[in-house]
XYZ file of C-alpha atoms in Angstrom:
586
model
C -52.440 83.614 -50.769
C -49.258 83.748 -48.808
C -51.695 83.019 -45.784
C -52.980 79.790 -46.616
C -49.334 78.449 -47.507
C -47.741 79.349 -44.288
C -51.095 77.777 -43.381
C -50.767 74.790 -45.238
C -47.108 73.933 -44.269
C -47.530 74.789 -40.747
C -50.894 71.880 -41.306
C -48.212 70.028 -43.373
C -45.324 70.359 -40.412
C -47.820 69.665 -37.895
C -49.125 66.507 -39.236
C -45.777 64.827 -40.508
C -44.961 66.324 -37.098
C -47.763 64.044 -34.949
C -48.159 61.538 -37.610
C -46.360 57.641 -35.922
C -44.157 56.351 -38.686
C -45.718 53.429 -39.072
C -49.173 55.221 -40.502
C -47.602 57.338 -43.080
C -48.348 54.773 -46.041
C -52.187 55.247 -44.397
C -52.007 58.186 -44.861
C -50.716 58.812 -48.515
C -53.689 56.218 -50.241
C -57.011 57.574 -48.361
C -59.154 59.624 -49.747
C -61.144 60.389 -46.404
C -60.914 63.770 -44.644
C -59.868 64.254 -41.846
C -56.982 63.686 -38.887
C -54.705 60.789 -39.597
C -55.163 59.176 -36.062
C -58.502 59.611 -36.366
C -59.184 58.086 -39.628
C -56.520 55.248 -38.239
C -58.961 54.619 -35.880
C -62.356 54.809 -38.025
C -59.834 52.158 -39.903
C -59.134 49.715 -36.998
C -62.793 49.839 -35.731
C -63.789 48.157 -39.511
C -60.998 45.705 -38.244
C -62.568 45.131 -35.010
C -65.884 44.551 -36.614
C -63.877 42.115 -39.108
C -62.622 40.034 -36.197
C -65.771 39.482 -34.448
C -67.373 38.258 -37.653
C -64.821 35.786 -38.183
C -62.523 34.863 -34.968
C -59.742 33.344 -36.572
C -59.357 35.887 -39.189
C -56.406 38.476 -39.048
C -56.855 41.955 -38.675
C -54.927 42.288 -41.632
C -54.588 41.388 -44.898
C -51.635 40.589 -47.455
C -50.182 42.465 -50.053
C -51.107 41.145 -53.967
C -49.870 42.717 -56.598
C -51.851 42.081 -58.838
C -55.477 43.099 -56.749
C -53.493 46.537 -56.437
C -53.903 48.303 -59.562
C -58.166 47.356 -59.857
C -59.182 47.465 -56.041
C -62.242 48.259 -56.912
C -63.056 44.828 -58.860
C -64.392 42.642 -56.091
C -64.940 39.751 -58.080
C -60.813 39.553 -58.976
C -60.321 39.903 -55.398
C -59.270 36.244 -53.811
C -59.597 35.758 -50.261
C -56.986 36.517 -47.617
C -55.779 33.405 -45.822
C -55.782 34.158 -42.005
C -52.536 34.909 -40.233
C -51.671 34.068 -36.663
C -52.673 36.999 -33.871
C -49.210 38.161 -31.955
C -48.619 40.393 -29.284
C -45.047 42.121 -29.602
C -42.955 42.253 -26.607
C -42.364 45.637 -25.542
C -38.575 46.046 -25.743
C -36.512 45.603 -22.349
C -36.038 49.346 -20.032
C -32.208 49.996 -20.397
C -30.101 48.831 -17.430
C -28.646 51.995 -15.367
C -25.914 50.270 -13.115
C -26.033 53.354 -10.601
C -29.586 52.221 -10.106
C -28.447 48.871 -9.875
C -25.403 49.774 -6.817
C -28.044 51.962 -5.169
C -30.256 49.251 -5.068
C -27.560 46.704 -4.468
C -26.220 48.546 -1.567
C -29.381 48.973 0.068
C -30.296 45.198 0.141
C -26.825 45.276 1.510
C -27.220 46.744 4.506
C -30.357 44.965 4.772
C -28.232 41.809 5.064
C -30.118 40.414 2.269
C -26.681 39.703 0.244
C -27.913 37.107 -2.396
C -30.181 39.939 -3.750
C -27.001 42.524 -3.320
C -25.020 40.410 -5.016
C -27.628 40.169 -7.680
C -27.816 44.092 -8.290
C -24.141 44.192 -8.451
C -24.442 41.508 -10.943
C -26.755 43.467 -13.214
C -24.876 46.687 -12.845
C -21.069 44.602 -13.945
C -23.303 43.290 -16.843
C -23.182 46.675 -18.106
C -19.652 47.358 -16.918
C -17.550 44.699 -16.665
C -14.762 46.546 -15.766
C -16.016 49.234 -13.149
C -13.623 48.742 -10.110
C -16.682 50.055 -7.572
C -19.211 47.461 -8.632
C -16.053 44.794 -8.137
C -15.049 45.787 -4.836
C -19.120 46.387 -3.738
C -19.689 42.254 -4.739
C -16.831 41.581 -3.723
C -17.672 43.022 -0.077
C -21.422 41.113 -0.499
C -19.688 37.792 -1.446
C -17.670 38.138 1.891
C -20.311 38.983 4.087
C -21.978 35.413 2.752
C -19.159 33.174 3.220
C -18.196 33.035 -0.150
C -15.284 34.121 -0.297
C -13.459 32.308 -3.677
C -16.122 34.410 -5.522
C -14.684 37.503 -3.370
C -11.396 36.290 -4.345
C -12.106 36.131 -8.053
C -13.567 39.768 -8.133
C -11.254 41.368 -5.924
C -8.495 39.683 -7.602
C -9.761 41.149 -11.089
C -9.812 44.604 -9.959
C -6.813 44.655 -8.496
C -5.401 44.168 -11.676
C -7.235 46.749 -13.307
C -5.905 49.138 -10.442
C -2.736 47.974 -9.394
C -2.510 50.964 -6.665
C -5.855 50.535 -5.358
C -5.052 50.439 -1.566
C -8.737 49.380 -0.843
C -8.792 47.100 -3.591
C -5.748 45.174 -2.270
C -6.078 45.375 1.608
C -8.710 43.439 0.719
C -7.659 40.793 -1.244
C -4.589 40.369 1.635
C -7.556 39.298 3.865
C -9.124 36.855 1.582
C -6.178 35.220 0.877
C -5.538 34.758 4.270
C -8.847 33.733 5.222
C -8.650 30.665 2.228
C -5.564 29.841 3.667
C -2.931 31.544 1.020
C -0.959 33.551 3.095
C 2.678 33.377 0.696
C 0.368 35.072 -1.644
C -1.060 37.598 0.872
C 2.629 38.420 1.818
C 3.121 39.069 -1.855
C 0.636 41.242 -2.171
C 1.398 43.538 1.097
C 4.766 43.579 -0.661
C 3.119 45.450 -3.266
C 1.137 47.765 -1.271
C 4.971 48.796 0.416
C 6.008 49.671 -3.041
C 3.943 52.893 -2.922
C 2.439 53.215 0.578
C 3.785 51.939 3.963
C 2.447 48.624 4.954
C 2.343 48.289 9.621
C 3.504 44.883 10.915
C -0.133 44.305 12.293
C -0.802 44.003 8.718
C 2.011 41.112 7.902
C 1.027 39.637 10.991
C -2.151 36.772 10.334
C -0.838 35.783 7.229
C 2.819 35.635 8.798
C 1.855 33.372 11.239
C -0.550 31.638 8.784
C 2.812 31.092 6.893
C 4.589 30.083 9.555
C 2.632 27.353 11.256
C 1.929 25.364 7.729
C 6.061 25.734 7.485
C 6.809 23.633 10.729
C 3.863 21.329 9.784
C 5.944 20.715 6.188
C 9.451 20.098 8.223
C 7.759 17.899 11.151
C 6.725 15.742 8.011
C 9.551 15.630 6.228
C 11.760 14.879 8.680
C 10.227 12.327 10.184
C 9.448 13.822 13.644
C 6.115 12.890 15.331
C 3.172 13.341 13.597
C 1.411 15.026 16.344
C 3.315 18.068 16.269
C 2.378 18.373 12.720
C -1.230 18.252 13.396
C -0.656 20.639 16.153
C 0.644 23.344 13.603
C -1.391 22.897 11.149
C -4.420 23.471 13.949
C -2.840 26.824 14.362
C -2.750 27.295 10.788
C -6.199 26.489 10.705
C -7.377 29.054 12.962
C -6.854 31.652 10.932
C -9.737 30.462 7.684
C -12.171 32.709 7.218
C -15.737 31.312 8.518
C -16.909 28.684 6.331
C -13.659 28.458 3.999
C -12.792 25.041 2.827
C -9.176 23.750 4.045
C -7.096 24.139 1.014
C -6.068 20.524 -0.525
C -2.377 20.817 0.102
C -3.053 21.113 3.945
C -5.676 18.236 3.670
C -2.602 15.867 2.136
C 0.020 17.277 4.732
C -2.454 16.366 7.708
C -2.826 12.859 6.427
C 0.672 12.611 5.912
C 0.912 13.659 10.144
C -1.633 11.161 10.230
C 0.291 8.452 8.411
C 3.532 9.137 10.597
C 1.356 8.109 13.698
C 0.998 4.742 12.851
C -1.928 4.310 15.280
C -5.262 2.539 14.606
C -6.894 6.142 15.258
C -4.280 7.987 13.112
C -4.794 5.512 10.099
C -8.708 6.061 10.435
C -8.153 9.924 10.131
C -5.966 9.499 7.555
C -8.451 7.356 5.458
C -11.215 9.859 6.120
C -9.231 12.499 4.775
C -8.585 10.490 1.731
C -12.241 9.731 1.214
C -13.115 13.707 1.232
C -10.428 14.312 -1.154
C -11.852 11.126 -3.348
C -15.475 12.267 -3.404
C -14.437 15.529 -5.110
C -12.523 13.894 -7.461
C -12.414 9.853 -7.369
C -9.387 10.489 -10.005
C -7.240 12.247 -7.787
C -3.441 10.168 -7.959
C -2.747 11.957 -4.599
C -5.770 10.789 -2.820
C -5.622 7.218 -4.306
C -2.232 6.515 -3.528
C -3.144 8.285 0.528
C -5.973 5.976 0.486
C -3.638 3.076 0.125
C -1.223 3.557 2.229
C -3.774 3.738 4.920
C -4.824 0.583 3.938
C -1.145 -0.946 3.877
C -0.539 0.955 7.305
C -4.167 -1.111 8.338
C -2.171 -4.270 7.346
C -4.656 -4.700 4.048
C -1.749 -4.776 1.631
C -4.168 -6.284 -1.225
C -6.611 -3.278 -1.175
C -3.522 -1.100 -1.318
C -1.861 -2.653 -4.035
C -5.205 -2.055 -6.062
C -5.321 1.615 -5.277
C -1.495 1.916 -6.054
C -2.482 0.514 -9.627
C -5.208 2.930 -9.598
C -3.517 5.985 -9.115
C -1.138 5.141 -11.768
C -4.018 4.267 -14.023
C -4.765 8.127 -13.746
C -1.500 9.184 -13.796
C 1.282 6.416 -14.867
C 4.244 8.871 -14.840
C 3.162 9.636 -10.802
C 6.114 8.687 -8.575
C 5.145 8.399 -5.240
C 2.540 5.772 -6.700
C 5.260 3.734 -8.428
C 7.113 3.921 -4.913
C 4.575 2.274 -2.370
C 3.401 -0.027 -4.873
C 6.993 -1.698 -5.582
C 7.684 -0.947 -2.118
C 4.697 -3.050 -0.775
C 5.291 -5.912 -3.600
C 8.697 -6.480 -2.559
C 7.469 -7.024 1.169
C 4.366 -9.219 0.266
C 7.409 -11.261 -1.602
C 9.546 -11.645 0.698
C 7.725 -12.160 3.428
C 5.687 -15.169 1.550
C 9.761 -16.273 1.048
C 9.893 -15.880 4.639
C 6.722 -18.284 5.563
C 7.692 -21.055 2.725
C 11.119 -21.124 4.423
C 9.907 -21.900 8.004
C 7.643 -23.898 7.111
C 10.044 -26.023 6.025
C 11.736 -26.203 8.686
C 14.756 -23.615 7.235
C 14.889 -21.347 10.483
C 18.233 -20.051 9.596
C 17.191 -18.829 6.464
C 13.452 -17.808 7.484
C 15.214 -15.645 10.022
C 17.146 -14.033 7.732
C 14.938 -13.093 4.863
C 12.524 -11.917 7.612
C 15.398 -9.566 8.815
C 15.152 -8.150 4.894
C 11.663 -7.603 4.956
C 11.654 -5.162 8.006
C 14.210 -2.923 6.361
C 11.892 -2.397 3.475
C 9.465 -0.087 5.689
C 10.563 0.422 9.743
C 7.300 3.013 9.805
C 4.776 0.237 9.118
C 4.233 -0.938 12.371
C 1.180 -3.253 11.574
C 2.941 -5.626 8.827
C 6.515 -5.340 10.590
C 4.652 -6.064 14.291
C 3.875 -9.491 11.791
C 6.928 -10.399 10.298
C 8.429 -9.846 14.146
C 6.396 -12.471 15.395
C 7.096 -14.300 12.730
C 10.911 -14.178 13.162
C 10.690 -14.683 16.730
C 9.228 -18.101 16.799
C 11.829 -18.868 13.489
C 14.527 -17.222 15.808
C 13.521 -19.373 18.744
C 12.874 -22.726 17.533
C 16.587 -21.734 15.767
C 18.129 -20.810 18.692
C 16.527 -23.947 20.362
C 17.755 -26.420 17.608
C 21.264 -24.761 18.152
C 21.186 -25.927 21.777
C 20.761 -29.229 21.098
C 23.058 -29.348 18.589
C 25.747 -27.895 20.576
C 24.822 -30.212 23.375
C 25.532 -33.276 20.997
C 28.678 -31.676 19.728
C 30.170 -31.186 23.586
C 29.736 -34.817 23.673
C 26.211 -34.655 25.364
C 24.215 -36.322 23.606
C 21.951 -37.294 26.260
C 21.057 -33.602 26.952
C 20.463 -33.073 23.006
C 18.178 -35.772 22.442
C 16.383 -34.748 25.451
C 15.995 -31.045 24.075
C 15.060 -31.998 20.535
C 12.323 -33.455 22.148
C 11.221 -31.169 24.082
C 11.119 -28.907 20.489
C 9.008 -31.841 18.909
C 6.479 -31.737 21.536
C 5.679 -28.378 21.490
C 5.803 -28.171 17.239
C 4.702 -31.582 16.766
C 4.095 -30.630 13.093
C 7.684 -29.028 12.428
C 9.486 -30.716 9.326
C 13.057 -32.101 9.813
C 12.581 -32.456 13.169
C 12.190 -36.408 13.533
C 15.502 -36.653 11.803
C 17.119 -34.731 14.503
C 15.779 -36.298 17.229
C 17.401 -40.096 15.340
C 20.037 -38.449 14.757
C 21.057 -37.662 18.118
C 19.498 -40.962 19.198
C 22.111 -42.435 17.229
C 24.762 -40.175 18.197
C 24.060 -41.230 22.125
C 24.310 -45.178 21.569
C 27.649 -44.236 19.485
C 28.851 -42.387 22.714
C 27.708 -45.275 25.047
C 29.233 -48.078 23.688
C 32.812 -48.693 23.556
C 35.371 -46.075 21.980
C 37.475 -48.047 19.498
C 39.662 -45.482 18.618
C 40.608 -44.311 21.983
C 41.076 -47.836 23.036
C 43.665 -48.338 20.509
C 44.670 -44.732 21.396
C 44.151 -43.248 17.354
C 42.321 -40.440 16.491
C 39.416 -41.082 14.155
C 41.353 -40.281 11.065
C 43.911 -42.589 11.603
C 45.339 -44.365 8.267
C 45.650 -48.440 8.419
C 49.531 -48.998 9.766
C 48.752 -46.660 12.718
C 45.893 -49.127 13.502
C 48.367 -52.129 13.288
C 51.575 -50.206 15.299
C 48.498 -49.153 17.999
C 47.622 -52.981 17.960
C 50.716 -54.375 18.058
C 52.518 -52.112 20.762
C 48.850 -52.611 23.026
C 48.641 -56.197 22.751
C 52.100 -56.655 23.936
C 52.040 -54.338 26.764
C 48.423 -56.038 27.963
C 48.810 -59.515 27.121
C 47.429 -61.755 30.227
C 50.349 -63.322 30.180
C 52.375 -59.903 30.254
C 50.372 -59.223 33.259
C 50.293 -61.938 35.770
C 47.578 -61.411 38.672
C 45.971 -58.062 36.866
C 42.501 -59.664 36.414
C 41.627 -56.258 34.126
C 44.537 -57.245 32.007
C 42.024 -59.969 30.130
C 39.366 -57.704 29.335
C 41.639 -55.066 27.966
C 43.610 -57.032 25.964
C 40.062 -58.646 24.464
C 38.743 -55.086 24.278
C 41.935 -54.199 22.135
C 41.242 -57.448 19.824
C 38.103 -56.061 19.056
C 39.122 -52.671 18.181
C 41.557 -54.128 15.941
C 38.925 -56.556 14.216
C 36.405 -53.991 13.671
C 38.810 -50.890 12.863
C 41.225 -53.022 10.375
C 38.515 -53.990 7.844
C 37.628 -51.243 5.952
C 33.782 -52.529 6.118
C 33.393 -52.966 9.418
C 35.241 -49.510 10.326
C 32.600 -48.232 7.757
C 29.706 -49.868 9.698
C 31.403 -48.711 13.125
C 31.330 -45.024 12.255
C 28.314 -44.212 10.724
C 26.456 -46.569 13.573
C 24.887 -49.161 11.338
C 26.113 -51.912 14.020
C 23.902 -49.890 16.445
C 20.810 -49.762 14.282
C 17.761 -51.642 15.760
C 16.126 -53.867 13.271
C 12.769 -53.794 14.512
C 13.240 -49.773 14.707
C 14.343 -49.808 10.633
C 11.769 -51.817 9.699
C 9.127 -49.944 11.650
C 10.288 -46.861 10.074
C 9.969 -48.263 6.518
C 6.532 -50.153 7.272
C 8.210 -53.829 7.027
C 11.232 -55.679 5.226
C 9.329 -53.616 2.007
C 11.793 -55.441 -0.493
C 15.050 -54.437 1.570
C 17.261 -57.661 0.046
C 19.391 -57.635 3.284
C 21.913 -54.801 2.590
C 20.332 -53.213 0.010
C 16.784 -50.642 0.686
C 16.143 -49.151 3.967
C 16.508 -45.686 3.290
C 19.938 -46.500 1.769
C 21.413 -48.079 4.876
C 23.417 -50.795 3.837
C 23.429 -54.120 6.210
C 26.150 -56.855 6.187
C 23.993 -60.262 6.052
C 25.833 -61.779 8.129
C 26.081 -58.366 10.984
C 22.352 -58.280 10.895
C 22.172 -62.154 11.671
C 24.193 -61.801 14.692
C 22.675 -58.699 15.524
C 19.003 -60.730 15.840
C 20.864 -63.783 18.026
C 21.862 -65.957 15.236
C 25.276 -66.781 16.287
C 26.052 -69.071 18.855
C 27.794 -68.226 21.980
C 30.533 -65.955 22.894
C 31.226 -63.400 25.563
C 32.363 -60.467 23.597
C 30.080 -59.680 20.761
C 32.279 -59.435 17.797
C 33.175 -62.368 17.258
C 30.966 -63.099 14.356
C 31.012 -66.736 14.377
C 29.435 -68.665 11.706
C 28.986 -71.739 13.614
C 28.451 -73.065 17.061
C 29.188 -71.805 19.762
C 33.075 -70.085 20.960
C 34.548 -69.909 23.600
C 34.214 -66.524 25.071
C 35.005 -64.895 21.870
C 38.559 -63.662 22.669
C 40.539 -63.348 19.084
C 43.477 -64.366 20.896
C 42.414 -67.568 22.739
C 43.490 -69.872 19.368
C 41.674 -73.177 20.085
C 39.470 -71.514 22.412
C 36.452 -72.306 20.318
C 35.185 -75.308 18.728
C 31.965 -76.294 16.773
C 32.786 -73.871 14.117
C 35.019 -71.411 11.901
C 36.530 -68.444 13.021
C 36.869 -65.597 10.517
C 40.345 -64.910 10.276
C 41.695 -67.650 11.911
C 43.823 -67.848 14.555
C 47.709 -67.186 14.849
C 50.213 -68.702 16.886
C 50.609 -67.467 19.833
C 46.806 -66.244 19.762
C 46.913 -63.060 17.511
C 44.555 -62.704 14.953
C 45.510 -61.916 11.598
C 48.726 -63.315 11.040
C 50.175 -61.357 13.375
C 54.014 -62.586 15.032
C 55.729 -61.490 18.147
């Protein structure tokens, strides 16, 4: 009896031993004899055979309550509706990461570093923060030219070992070779903190240092751009294979470029601009480089729009505020500039041209412009002066002659036609007789200095003062003149502003005919005595002298003093005793 129950629970132990967890229910309702598997599979060959009769109908069947208390009652039993077939995935192997680094390292050494990389991969997806697998992608990532990646890994387990002297020699020569060596100095300055760091060791990123330092000065301080370019060339040489130029030395060597000023120079300095802009076309710094290659170009409307651009993406940016006030001011003045000389304002051309170039003496293209520009407003100017210092030393003959050499060679220059009368007008006042200095007066002289200068003159050249002078006549008529013309306020008038020289013909030529000018009162606002412009056109009668504005027939030589000399008409003014016009006794 004891036999067959050690028997029975060493059957028992054995079967709930080999029996799969998922037939134990199987198990429990049978009443057939024999093994569990094999019964499981007398069990799923009736399944098979069920599945060939009927293709689309599933190997099992669902659970009813209420069929499962009277199983044996086939007409109760309703029929099972089919269920899909499925195939469950068998569940994933675990990873092992040391398989995954062994693996890793030999596709490694293979050179095959995508796949290395992708083993190290799979091995940090299980440990994130295993320093080895770090430093082993890292060392992959290098090897392929990738080094930001390296960066990024190395750079995450240096933090999680600070003291790792591996770990941060080499991150010192990735940042060098991406072109960061303050922050590879920074790091060697760690290593010295527990471990002694060679000056072979500071040297690449020293130098690295250096080189972009004297690139940042030759910019700033406005030295030639070439030696910036130069330095950052050395700079340059110390990148890693395939590393990208970081963006800060991209902007400095456009800058260099910039402070060239050459056609070639401003090219560069828009290609650079264009790299930086098809990374990011909403880069302020870019924008704003863009357009000041375009204003160096001379294409100040394409800059203006990529001023208001970059401030569009960034309104609070300064340097774009700068160029584009900078270049609005200069577009305004030097349209103030233009609209001066073209009217004929040299002076004043010249002068706001002078403002313009002090708004940018770097921009050689729109100040090479505004040059010219002043230059032909400085020499027409300069010209202009001449003549009108020739007229004011008295030659006038010289200053019309040199306003008209201006005229011919800028026919279309406004103001100039007025010049050129004016000194016309000034040389026929100069040629014809000099009242005031025959009288011996200055210009300004009041109306008893004209009659003392009369009186003393006549007396002193009176013909009969001056027996057998044969000049003494025509001075003393010359002085009767003077003193007819220079004693009536209207005539003096006439006299000095050159009205008594003015050709008729000339006047009305210039206002296209008599163009209802009521004799003294249009014509430009010239105002002509009736009975000046009569003798003027050979009205009067005789008379030697010209001002003796007779109304009637013809005198007798003219001469104010020569009483009853004339005859035939009346003599303005009359004649005194003794010959003097105007009342005048001796």
């Amino acid at each position: 009896m004891s036999t067959g129950e050690e028997n029975a629970d060493s059957n028992g132990m054995n079967g709930d031993h080999e029996r799969d967890p998922d037939e134990g229910s199987d198990h429990d309702s049978s009443g057939e004899d024999g093994p569990p598997r094999k019964r499981s599979g007398y069990q799923l060959g009736g399944i098979v055979e069920d599945s060939d009769e009927c293709s689309q109908a599933s190997p099992y069947r669902e659970y009813d309550p209420e069929l499962d208390g009277d199983s044996d009652s086939d007409e109760a039993r309703s029929p099972t509706p089919p269920q899909h077939k499925f195939t469950p995935l068998p569940p994933k192997p675990p990873i092992d990461p040391e398989a995954c680094k062994a693996l890793g390292n030999k596709y490694f050494k293979a050179k095959d570093y995508a796949m290395a990389v992708s083993e190290y991969t799979k091995a940090l997806s299980v440990e994130p923060n295993s320093v080895t697998y770090l430093s082993n992608r890292a060392a992959a990532y290098i090897t392929w030219n990738r080094y930001f990646e390296a960066y990024e890994d190395s750079k995450k387990a240096a933090e999680l070992e600070p003291k790792n002297s591996k770990v941060l020699h080499r991150l010192v020569r990735i940042c060098t070779g991406l072109g960061r060596p303050t922050e590879a100095l920074d790091i060697l300055d760690q290593i010295s903190s527990f471990e002694a760091v060679t000056p072979q060791e500071r040297a690449a990123p020293f130098a690295m240092q250096t080189h972009v330092k004297q690139a940042q000065d030759a910019v700033r301080e406005g030295t030639t751009g070439s030696m910036a370019i130069h330095a950052l060339e050395q700079a340059e040489r110390g990148l890693a294979p395939g590393a990208e130029k970081p963006r800060q030395w991209q902007l400095l060597r456009a800058e260099a470029y910039l402070k060239m000023g050459n056609i070639n120079a401003l090219g560069q300095a828009q290609d650079t601009a264009m790299g930086l802009l098809r990374r990011n076309n909403k880069d302020p710094e870019a924008l704003v480089l863009r357009g000041r290659a375009l204003y160096g170009q001379g294409d100040n409307t394409k800059a203006l729009q990529h001023f208001k651009e970059a401030l569009n993406c960034d309104p609070d940016f300064k340097e774009g505020v700068k160029y584009l006030r900078m270049v609005q001011k200069l577009d305004r003045l030097k349209d103030e500039g233009n609209t001066h000389y073209k009217a004929g304002r040299m002076q004043r051309a010249i002068d706001v041209y002078t403002q313009a170039l002090e708004i940018d003496p770097h921009n050689k293209q729109t100040n090479s412009k505004i040059l010219h520009n002043r230059a032909l407003a400085s020499s027409k100017a300069t010209r202009k002066t001449r003549a009108l210092n020739l007229g004011k030393s008295g030659d006038w003959k010289a200053s019309v002659s040199e306003y008209k050499s201006i005229k011919e060679s800028n026919p279309e220059e406004p103001g100039l036609a007025n010049d050129i009368r004016h000194a016309e007008l000034e040389l026929k006042k100069a040629e014809r007789k000099d009242l005031y200095k025959i009288l011996g007066l200055e210009k300004d002289a009041n109306e008893n200095d004209i009659k003392k200068a009369y009186r003393k003159l006549a007396i002193v050249h009176h013909p009969d003062k001056n027996p057998g002078d044969e000049t003494a006549a025509e001075r003393f008529k010359d002085i009767g003149e003077a003193y007819e013309t220079l004693s009536d306020p209207q005539k003096r008038a006439r006299y000095d502003s050159g009205e008594d020289l003015i050709d008729p013909n000339e006047m009305f030529a210039q206002q296209g005919g008599m163009g209802g000018f009521p004799m003294g009162g249009g014509m430009g606002g010239v105002q002509i005595d009736p009975e000046m412009l009569f003798n003027m056109m050979g009205g009067g009668g005789g008379g030697g002298g010209g001002f003796s504005f007779s109304t009637g027939g013809g005198g007798g030589g003219g001469n104010p003093f020569g009483g009853a000399a004339g005859g035939g008409g009346r003599r303005r003014g009359g004649g005194a005793p003794g010959g003097f016009p105007g009342g005048f006794g001796f």
